[in-house]
XYZ file of C-alpha atoms in Angstrom:
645
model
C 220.307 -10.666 42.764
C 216.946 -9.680 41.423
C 217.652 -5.795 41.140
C 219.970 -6.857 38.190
C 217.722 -8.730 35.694
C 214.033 -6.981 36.800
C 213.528 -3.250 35.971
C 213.908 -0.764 39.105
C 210.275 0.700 39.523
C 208.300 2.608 42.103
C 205.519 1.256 40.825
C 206.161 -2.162 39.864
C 204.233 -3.919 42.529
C 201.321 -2.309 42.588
C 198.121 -3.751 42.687
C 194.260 -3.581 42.540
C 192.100 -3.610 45.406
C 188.465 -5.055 44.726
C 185.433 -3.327 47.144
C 183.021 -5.522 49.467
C 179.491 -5.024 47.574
C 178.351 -3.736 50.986
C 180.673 -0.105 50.040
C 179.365 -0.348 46.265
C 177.027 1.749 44.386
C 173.859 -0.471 44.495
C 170.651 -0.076 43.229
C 171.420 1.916 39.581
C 169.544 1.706 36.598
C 172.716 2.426 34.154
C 171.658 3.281 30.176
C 171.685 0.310 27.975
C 172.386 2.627 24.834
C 174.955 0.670 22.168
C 176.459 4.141 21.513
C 180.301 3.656 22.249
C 180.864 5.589 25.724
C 182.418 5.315 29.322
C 178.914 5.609 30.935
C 180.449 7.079 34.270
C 182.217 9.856 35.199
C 184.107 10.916 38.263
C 185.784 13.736 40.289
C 186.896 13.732 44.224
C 182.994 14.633 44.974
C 180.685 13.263 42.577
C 180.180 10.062 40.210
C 177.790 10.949 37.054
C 175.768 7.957 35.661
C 174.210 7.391 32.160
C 170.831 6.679 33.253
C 168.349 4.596 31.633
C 164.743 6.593 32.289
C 161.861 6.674 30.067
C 160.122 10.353 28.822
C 163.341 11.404 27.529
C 167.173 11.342 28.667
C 168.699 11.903 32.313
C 171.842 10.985 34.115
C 172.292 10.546 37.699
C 174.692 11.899 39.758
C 175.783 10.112 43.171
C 178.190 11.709 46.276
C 181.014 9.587 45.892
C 180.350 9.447 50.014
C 176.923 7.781 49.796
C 177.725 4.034 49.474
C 175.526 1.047 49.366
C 171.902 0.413 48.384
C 170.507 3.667 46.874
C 166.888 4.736 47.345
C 164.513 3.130 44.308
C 163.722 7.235 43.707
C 166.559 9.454 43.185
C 166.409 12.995 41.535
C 167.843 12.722 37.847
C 169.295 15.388 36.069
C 166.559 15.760 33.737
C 166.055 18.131 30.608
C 167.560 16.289 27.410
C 164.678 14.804 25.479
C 166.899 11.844 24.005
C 169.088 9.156 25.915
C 172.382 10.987 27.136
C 175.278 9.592 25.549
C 178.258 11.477 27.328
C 179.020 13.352 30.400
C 181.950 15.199 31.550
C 183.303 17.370 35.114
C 184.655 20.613 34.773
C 188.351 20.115 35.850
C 187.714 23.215 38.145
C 184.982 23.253 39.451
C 183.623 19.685 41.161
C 180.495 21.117 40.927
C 180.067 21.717 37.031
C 179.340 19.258 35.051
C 178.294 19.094 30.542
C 175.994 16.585 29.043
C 175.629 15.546 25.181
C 172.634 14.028 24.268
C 171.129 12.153 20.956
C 168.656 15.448 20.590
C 172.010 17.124 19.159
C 172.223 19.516 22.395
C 174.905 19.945 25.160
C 173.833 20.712 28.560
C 175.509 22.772 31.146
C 174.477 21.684 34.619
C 175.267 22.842 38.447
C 175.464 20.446 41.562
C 173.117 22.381 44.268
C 174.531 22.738 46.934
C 174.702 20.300 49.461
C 173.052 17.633 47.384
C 172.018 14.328 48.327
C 170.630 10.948 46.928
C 168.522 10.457 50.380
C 165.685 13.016 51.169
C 162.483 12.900 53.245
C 160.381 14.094 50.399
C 158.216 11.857 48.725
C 158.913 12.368 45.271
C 162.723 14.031 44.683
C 162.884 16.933 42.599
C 164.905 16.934 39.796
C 168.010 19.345 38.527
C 167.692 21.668 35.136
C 170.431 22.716 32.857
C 171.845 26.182 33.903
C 172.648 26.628 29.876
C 171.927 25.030 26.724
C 174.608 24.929 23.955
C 172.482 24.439 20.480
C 174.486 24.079 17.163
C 174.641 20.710 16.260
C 172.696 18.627 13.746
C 173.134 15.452 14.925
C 173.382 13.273 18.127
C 176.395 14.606 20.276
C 178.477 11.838 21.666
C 181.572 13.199 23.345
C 181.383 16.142 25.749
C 185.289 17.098 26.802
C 186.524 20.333 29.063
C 189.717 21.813 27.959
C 192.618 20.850 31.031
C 194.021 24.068 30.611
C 191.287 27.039 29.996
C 188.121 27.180 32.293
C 185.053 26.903 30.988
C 186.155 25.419 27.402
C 184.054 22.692 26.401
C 184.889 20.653 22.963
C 181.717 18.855 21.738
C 181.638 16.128 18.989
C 178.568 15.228 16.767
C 177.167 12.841 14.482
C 177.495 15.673 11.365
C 181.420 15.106 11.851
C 181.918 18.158 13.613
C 184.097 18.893 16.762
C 182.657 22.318 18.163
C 184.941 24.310 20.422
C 182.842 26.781 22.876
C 182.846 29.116 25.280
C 180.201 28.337 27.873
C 180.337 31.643 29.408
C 178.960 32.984 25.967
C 177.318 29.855 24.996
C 178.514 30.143 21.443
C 181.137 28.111 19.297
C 184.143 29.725 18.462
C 185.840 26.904 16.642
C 184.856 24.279 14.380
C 187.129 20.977 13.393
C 185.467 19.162 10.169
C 186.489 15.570 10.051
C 185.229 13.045 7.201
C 183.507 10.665 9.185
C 181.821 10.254 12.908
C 184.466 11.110 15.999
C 185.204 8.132 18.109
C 187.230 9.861 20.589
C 188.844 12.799 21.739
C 191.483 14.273 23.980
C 193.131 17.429 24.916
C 197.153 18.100 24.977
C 198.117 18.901 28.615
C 198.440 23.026 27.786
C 195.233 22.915 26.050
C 195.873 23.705 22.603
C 195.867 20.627 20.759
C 193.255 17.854 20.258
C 193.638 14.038 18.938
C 190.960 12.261 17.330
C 190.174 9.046 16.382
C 187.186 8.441 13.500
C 185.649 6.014 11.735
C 187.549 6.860 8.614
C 190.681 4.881 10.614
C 192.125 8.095 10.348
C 194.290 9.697 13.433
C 194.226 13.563 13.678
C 196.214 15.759 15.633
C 194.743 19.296 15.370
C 196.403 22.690 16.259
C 192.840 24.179 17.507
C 193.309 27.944 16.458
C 193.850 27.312 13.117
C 191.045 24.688 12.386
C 193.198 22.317 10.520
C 194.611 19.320 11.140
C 198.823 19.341 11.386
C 198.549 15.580 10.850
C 196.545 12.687 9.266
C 197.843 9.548 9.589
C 196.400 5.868 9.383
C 195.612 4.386 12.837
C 194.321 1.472 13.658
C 193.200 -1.081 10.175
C 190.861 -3.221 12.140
C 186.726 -2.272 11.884
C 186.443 -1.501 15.269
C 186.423 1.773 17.165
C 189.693 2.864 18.429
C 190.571 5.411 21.240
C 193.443 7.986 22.198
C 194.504 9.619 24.862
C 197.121 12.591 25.554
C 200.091 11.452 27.636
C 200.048 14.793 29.865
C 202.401 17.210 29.284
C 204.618 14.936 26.921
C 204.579 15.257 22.881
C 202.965 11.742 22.381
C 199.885 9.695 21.955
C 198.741 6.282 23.199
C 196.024 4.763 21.285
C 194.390 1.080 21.391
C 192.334 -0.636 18.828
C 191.985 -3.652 16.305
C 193.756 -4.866 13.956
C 192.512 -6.287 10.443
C 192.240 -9.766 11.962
C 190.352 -8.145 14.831
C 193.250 -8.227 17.459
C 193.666 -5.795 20.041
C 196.476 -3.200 19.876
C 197.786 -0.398 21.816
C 199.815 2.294 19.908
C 202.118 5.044 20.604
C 202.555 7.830 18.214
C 205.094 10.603 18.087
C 203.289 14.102 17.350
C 206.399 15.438 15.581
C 206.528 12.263 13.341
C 203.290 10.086 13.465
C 203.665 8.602 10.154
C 203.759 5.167 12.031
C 203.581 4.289 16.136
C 207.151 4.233 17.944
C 208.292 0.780 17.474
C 205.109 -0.424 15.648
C 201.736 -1.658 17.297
C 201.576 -3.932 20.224
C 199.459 -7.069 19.724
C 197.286 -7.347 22.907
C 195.192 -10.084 23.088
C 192.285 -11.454 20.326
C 189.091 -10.192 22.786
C 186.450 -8.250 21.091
C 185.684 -5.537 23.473
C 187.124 -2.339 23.165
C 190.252 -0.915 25.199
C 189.691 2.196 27.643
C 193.005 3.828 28.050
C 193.729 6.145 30.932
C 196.726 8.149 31.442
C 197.885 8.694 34.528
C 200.582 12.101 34.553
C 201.946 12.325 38.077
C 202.984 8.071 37.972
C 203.407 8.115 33.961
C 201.346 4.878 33.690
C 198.767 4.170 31.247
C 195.820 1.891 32.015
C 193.866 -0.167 29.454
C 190.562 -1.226 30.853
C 188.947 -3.579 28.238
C 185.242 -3.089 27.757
C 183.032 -6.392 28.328
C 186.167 -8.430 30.645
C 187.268 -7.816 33.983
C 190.963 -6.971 33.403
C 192.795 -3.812 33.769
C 196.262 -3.278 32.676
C 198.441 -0.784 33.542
C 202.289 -0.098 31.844
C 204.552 2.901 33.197
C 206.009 4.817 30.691
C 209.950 5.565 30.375
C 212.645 5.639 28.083
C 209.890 6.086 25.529
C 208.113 2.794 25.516
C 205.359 0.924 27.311
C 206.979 -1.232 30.462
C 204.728 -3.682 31.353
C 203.775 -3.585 35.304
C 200.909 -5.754 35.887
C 197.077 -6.722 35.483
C 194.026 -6.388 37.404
C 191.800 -9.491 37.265
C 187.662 -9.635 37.690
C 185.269 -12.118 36.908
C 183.000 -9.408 36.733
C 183.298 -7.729 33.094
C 182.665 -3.880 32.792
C 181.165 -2.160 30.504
C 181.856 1.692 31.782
C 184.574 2.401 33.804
C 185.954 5.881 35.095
C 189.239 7.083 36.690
C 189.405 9.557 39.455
C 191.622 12.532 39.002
C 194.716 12.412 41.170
C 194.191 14.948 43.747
C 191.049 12.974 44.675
C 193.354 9.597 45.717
C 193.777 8.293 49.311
C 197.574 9.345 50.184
C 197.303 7.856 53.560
C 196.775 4.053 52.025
C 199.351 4.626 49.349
C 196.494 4.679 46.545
C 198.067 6.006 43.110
C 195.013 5.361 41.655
C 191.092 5.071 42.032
C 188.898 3.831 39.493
C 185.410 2.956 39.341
C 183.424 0.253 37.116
C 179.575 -0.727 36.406
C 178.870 -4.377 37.024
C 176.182 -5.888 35.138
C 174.751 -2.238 34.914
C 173.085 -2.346 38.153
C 175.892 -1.240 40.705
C 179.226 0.621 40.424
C 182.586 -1.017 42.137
C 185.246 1.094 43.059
C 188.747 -0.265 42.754
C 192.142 1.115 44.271
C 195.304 0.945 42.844
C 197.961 1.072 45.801
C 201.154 0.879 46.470
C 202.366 -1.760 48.928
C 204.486 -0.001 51.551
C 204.817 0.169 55.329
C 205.489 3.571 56.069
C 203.507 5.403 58.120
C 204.346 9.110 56.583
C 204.338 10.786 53.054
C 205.789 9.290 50.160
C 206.949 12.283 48.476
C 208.259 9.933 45.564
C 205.124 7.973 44.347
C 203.157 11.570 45.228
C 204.835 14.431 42.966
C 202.825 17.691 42.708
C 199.494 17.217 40.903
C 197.308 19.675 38.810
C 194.330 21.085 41.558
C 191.951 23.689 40.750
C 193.087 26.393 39.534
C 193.062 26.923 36.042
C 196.110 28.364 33.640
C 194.000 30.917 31.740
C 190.255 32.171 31.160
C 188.099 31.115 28.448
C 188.548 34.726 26.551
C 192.253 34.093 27.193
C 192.804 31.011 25.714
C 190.808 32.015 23.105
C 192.855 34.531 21.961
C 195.957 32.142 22.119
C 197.595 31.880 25.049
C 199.071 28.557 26.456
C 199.832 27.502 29.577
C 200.060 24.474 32.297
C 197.960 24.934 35.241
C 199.292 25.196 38.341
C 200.264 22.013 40.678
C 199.202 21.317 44.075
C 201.637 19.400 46.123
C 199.894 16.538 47.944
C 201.939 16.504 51.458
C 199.637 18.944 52.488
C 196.491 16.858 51.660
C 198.684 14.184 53.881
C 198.637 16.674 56.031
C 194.468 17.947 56.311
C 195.942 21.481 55.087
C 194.561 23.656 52.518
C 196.169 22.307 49.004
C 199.526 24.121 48.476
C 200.180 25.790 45.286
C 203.251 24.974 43.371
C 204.479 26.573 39.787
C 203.969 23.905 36.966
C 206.899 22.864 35.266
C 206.401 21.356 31.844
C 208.173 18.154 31.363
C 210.520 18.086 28.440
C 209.390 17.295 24.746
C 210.216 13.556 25.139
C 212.180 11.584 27.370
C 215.815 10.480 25.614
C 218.481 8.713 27.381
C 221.236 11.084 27.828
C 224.163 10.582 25.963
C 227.188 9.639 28.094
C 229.868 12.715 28.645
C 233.165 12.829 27.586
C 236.177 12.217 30.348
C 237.071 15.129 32.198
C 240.438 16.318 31.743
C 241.608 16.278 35.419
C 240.886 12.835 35.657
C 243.801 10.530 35.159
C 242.571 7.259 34.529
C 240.412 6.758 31.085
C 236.420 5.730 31.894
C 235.098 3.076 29.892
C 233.349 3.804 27.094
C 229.479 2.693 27.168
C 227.930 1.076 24.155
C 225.327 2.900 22.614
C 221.398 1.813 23.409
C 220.143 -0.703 20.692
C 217.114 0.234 19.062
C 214.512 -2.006 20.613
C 210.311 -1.771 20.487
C 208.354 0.320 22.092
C 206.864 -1.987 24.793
C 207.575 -4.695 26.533
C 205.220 -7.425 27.519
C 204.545 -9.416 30.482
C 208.205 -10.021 33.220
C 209.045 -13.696 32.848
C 208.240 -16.116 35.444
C 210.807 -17.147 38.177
C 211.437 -20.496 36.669
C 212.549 -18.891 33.320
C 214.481 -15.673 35.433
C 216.728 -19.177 37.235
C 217.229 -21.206 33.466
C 218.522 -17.826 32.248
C 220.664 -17.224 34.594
C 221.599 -20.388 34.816
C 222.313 -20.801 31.187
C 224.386 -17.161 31.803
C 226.473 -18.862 34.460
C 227.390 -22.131 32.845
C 228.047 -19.995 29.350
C 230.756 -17.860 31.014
C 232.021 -20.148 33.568
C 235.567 -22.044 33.477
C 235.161 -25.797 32.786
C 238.269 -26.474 34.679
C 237.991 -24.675 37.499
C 234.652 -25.225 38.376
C 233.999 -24.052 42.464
C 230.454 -24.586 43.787
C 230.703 -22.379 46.373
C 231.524 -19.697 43.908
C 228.448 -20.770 41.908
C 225.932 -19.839 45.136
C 227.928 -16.667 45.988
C 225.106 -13.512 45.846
C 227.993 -10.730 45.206
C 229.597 -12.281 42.330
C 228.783 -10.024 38.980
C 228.254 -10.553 35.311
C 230.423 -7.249 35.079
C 233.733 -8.354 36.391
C 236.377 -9.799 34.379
C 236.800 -13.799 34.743
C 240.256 -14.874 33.981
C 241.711 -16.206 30.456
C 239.898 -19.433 29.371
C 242.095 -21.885 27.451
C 240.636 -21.731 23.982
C 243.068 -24.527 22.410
C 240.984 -27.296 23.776
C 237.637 -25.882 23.350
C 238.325 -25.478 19.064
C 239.829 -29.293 19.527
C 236.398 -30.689 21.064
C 234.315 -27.878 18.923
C 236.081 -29.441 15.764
C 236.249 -32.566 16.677
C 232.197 -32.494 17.232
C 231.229 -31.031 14.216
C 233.118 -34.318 11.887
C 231.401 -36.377 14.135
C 228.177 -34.986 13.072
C 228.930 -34.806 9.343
C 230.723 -38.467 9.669
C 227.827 -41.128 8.209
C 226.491 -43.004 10.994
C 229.043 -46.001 10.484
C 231.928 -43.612 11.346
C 229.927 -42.377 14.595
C 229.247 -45.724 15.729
C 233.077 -46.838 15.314
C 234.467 -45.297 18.469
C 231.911 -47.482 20.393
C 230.891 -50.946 18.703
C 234.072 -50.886 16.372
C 234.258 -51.436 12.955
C 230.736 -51.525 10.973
C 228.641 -54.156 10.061
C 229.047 -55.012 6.424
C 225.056 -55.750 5.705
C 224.251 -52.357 6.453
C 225.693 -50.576 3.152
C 224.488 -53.375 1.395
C 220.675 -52.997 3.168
C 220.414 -49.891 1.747
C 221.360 -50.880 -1.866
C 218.729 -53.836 -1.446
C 216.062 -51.191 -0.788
C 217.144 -49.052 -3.131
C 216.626 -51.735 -6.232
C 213.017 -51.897 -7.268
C 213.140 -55.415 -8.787
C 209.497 -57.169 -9.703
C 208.823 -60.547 -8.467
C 208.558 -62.618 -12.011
C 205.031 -64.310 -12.419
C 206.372 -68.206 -12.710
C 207.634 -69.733 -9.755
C 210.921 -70.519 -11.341
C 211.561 -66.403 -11.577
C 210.488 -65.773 -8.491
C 213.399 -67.819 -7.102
C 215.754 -65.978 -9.514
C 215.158 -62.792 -8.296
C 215.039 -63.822 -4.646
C 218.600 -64.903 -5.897
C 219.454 -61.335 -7.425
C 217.887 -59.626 -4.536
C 219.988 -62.050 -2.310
C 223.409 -61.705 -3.708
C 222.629 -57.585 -4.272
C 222.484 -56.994 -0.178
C 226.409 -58.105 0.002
C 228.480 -55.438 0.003
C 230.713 -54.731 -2.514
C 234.935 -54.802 -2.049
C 235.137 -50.832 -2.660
C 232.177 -50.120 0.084
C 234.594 -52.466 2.316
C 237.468 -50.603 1.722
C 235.701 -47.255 1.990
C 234.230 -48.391 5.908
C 237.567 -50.024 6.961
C 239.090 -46.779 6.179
C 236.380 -45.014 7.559
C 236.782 -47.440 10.897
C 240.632 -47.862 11.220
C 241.659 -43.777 10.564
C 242.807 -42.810 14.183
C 240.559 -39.845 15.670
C 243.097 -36.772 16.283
C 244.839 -35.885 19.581
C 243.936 -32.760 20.828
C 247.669 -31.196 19.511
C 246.914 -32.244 16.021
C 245.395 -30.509 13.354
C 242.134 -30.935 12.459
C 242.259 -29.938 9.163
C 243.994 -32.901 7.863
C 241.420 -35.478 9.118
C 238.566 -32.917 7.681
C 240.162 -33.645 4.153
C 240.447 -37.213 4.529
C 236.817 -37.921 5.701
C 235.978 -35.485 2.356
C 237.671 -37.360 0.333
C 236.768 -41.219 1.327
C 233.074 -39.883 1.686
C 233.541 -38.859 -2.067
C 235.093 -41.743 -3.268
C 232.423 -44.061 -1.621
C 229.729 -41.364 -3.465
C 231.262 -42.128 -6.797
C 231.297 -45.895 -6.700
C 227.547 -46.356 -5.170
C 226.423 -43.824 -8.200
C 228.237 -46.402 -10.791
C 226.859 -48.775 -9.012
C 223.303 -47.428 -8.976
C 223.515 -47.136 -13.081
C 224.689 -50.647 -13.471
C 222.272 -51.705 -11.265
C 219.428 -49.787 -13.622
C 220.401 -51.381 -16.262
C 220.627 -54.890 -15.108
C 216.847 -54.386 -13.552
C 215.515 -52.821 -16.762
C 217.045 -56.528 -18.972
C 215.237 -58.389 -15.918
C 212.030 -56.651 -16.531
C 212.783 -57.141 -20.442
C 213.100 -61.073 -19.916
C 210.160 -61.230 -17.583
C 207.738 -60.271 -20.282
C 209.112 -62.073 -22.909
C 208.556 -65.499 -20.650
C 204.907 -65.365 -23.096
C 207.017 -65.778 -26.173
C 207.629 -69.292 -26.533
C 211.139 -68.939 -25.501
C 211.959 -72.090 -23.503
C 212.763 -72.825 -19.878
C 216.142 -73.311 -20.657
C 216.900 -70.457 -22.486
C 215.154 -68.399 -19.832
C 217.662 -70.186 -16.951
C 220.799 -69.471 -18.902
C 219.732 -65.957 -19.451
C 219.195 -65.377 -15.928
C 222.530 -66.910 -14.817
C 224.499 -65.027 -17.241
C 222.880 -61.744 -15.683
C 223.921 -62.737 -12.287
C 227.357 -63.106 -13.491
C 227.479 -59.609 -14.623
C 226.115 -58.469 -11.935
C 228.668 -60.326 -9.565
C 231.186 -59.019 -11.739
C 229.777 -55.627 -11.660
C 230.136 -55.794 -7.898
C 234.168 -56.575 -7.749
C-alpha cells in the first residue's frame, strides 16, 4: 500500500556514494581567496583547480583518471598575474578551457595533448594562454560558455559589466550594464538569454541581443549572495539565498511572470553558508550543495514545483564543489550523477549519485538522450541571432562502447501543466466521473514523513471512514481494500444523538457532568465559590474576628435558589437517543440563566453588606461601645441570612 500515499519516482531512492581517500585527489594546494566561487570545475576528462601559488595567479588542471596522492610539483596553468577567481570548460571541446582573474583579464587556454600530472622531468613546464581577452576594468569573477553557440564566452567584472565575446575574434560584441557587482550567472538552454543575480538584490533576466534587461525583479532580501541557475530547456529559474533574518531559501521564478517565485520562497534551513544549485536536465532534479557543510540536497522537478527526494550527508564540509556534465556519468553503475568536492582545501572527493537497481542492461528510462558535443550554431551565427538546442546524444550507445549516437533535440514545452481532463466521448454509454480540479498548492514540498506518521495517518484515515457497527478486523489488515471505493450507508441518526448529546455535556457546569456518575452535587461546592469570591477583612479586636469567621461561615451555605437550580440540574433525565435534543438544549439555557441571575443579585447584596462591615470595622476607634458594636453585627447577619432565602 505504499504506491498510494508516496509519490511514484524514478528517482526517489537515489543516493550518494562517498569515495575511499585512497581514489581522491590528494595532495592540492586549492586558493584560499574569499571571492565567492565554485573553485573546481569539471568535464568527462579534466578537473580545473583554483590554485593557491605565489608570483601571480594559476590554476591546476588534473585528468580526472589520475587518482590519489599527486606529485608535490605539478605544471600550473600559469600567465594571470593576480589570484584566478573563476574557471570554466568549453561545453565542446574537453580540451578548452577560460580563466578570469583579479588583473581584470580572461584567459583562453588549451589542454596539450596527452597531458599528465606525472612526468620524469625535474621541474614541469607550465601551460600559456592561447588568447587573452582584455576589456575589463576590474577583477573578473565569473567566466561562463554559452550551451548553445561555440566559442561564446560571457565574462562578468567588478565595473558591473557582463561582456559577451567572441573568442575566435577576441573582441566583445555585447555588453549588459547592471547597477552593482554580478554574483552569478547562467545561460537559457538555446543560448539566448542570461539570469543574474547582484548585489543590488536585484534578479535580471536579459534578452542578450538587445542589451536590456526584459525583467527586474526583487530576489532574495537577505545580505548575502544569492545564486541562479537555468532549468534547461524549461521557461524557469531556481535560485537560493537568504532571507532578512539570514535564513536560507531556494526560489523558483517564472520568466513570463517573475514578479514573485511560484508559490513563494522555501525556507531551508538557518546555516550561513551559501547554497550551490545544480540543475540536472536529462533527470529534472536540482541539487543544492551548501557551501561550508557536508550536505547535498537534491529535489526533482514536476508538476511545476520542487519534490523533495533526499539528502546527502558529510562530516566533511565543502567549500567548492563541481558537477560533471551528464554524458560524462557511469551508465553501467546506474550513476545519474557525479559530483566532486574540496575537503579542507587539500584534496578533492568525488561523489556518485546512483540509482539502486539490479539490472544488468540499459535503463533507457533514468538515461534519456543527453546534449554531447556538437554545438547548435557558430559563434558568427549566434551572433547574428539565431537560436537553437544542440543536438542530443543517446547514451545506450555509451552502454554500449560505441561512438555517441546523434539524436535531433527536441525542446521541452514552455512549462509543464497538468492536462486538463477530456470531455466523454460520445460513443461511450456510460458517463465517466468527473475529476476535481487540482488545488492550488506551493511550489515545493519538504522532507516525506516518517513511517510512524505514514501508519497514524492512515490509521486515523481508516478509523475516520470506517463503520462503528460493523467493525471486521480482518477487513482492517486486508492490502487490496481502497480509499476509492464506496463503503455502504452509515446510520447518521445515532451519530447527531451522541454528537449532541456530547457537546451539552461539555457546556453543562461541572455539577451537571459529574451527575451521571456520583449523583446529585454536593451542596458546599456552589457555596465554596461564593466564600472565595467575598473579600471580607479580618476585624483588628478579637471579638470581630469571630464575627466575621461567623459571616464567612454562614456565607459558604448555599442558598435555596442555588439548591433548586442543581436539583434541577441533577434530576432532568438525559435524552434517549429518539428524542430531540433541542428541548433539553433550552432547558439547560434557561436554568443556567436563572442560576446566573440570582448569584449576580447575590454578588451585589453581598457588596454591600461587606462595604457596612468594613464601615463598622473602622469606626470600632470611635468610642462606640462593645455592645453597640455586637448588636450591629447581629443585625447584619440577619440581613444577610435573609438575603440568602
Amino acid at each position: 500500500m505504499s504506491n498510494r500515499f508516496v509519490r511514484a519516482s524514478k528517482y526517489r531512492h537515489v543516493f550518494g556514494r562517498p569515495t575511499r581517500k585512497e581514489q581522491c585527489y590528494d595532495n592540492l594546494r586549492i586558493s584560499k581567496n574569499a571571492w565567492d566561487t565554485n573553485l573546481i570545475k569539471a568535464n568527462p576528462h579534466y578537473i580545473s583547480v583554483n590554485w593557491e601559488a605565489s608570483g601571480g595567479g594559476a590554476f591546476a588542471v588534473i585528468p580526472i583518471n589520475e587518482k590519489g596522492r599527486l606529485p608535490e610539483q605539478i605544471p600550473l596553468f600559469r600567465g594571470h598575474t593576480a589570484a584566478v577567481l573563476d574557471t570554466d570548460w568549453s561545453p565542446f571541446n574537453d580540451s578548452l578551457i577560460a580563466s578570469g582573474s583579479e588583473d581584470g583579464k580572461a584567459f583562453i587556454w588549451k589542454v596539450p595533448e596527452g597531458f599528465s600530472l606525472h612526468t620524469d622531468a625535474e621541474e614541469p613546464q607550465d601551460v600559456a594562454p592561447v588568447a587573452k581577452l582584455t576589456g575589463h576594468s576590474r577583477k573578473v569573477g565569473h567566466v561562463l560558455f554559452n550551451p548553445a553557440a561555440e566559442n561564446v564566452l560571457a565574462t562578468s567584472s567588478g565595473d558591473y559589466t557582463i561582456k559577451l565575446w567572441d573568442i575566435e575574434a577576441g573582441t566583445p560584441h555585447l555588453v549588459l550594464k547592471h547597477t552593482d557587482i554580478v554574483q552569478s550567472l547562467s545561460w537559457s538552454a538555446n543560448g539566448s538569454l542570461v539570469v543574474t543575480t547582484s548585489r543590488d538584490k536585484k534578479l535580471r533576466i536579459w534578452d542578450t541581443r538587445q542589451q536590456q534587461p526584459a525583467h527586474v525583479v526583487a530576489g532574495h532580501a537577505g545580505a548575502k549572495n544569492s545564486r541562479a541557475v537555468w532549468m534547461g530547456e524549461h521557461d524557469r529559474v531556481a535560485t537560493t539565498g537568504f532571507s532578512k533574518m539570514s535564513d536560507r531559501q531556494l526560489g523558483l521564478w517564472d520568466i513570463k511572470n517573475p514578479k514573485e517565485p511560484v508559490g513563494g520562497f522555501q525556507m531551508l534551513d538557518s546555516m550561513s553558508g551559501v547554497s550551490m544549485p545544480f540543475w540536472d536536465d536529462s533527470t529534472q532534479c536540482l541539487y543544492l550543495a551548501g557551501k561550508g557543510d557536508g550536505n547535498i540536497r537534491y529535489y526533482e522537478y514536476e508538476n511545476d514545483k520542487f519534490e523533495y527526494l533526499s539528502e546527502y550527508k558529510s562530516g566533511e564540509p565543502q567549500r567548492g564543489i563541481a558537477f560533471l556534465p551528464k554524458r560524462g556519468v557511469n551508465v553501467h553503475e546506474n550513476e545519474v550523477m557525479r559530483a566532486f568536492k574540496t575537503v579542507n582545501d587539500s584534496y578533492i572527493e568525488p561523489i556518485s549519485f546512483l540509482v539502486p537497481r539490479r539490472a544488468e542492461v540499459f535503463q533507457d528510462d533514468i538515461f534519456p538522450p543527453v546534449v554531447g558535443l556538437k554545438p547548435a550554431m557558430s559563434s558568427t551565427e549566434w551572433f547574428d541571432g539565431k537560436e537553437a538546442v544542440p543536438p542530443k546524444i543517446d547514451l545506450a550507445s555509451v552502454y554500449a562502447g560505441e561512438e555517441p549516437a546523434e539524436i535531433a533535440s527536441n525542446p521541452k514545452p514552455a512549462s509543464q501543466v497538468p492536462a486538463s481532463p477530456k470531455a466523454p466521448s460520445p460513443t461511450k454509454k456510460g458517463p465517466e466521473a468527473v475529476k476535481e480540479a487540482p488545488q492550488p498548492s506551493s511550489a515545493f514540498q519538504g522532507p516525506p514523513p516518517s513511517m510512524k506518521e505514514q501508519t497514524r495517518s492512515v490509521a486515523d484515515l481508516a478509523s475516520k471512514f470506517a463503520d462503528k457497527d460493523d467493525v471486521d478486523s480482518s477487513d482492517m489488515d486486508d492490502d487490496t481494500s481502497s480509499f476509492e471505493e464506496v463503503s455502504k450507508p452509515i446510520d447518521r441518526s445515532e451519530r447527531t444523538v451522541t454528537l449532541a448529546s456530547r457537546k451539552a455535556h461539555d457546556i453543562a457546569p461541572p455539577e451537571l457532568r459529574r451527575a451521571p456518575e456520583s449523583g446529585p452535587p454536593s451542596p458546599a461546592g456552589p457555596g465554596q465559590q461564593i466564600s472565595a469570591a467575598s473579600p471580607i477583612n479580618s476585624a483588628p479586636s478579637s471579638g470581630a474576628t469571630s464575627q466575621a469567621s461567623t459571616v464567612q461561615a454562614k456565607q459558604s451555605s448555599p442558598t435555596s435558589a442555588e439548591k433548586s437550580t442543581v436539583s434541577a440540574l441533577a434530576q432532568t433525565p438525559a435524552p434517549t437517543s429518539g428524542e430531540p435534543i433541542q428541548g433539553y438544549l433550552q432547558e439547560i439555557k434557561s436554568l443556567l440563566e436563572q442560576q446566573n441571575q440570582t448569584m449576580v443579585v447575590q454578588s451585589e447584596k453581598i457588596v454591600q453588606l461587606t462595604a457596612e462591615v468594613d464601615t463598622l470595622k473602622r469606626s470600632l476607634g470611635e468610642g462606640i461601645s462593645n455592645r453597640d458594636k455586637d448588636e450591629r453585627i447581629r443585625e447584619l447577619e440577619a440581613q444577610l441570612e435573609r438575603s440568602r432565602l
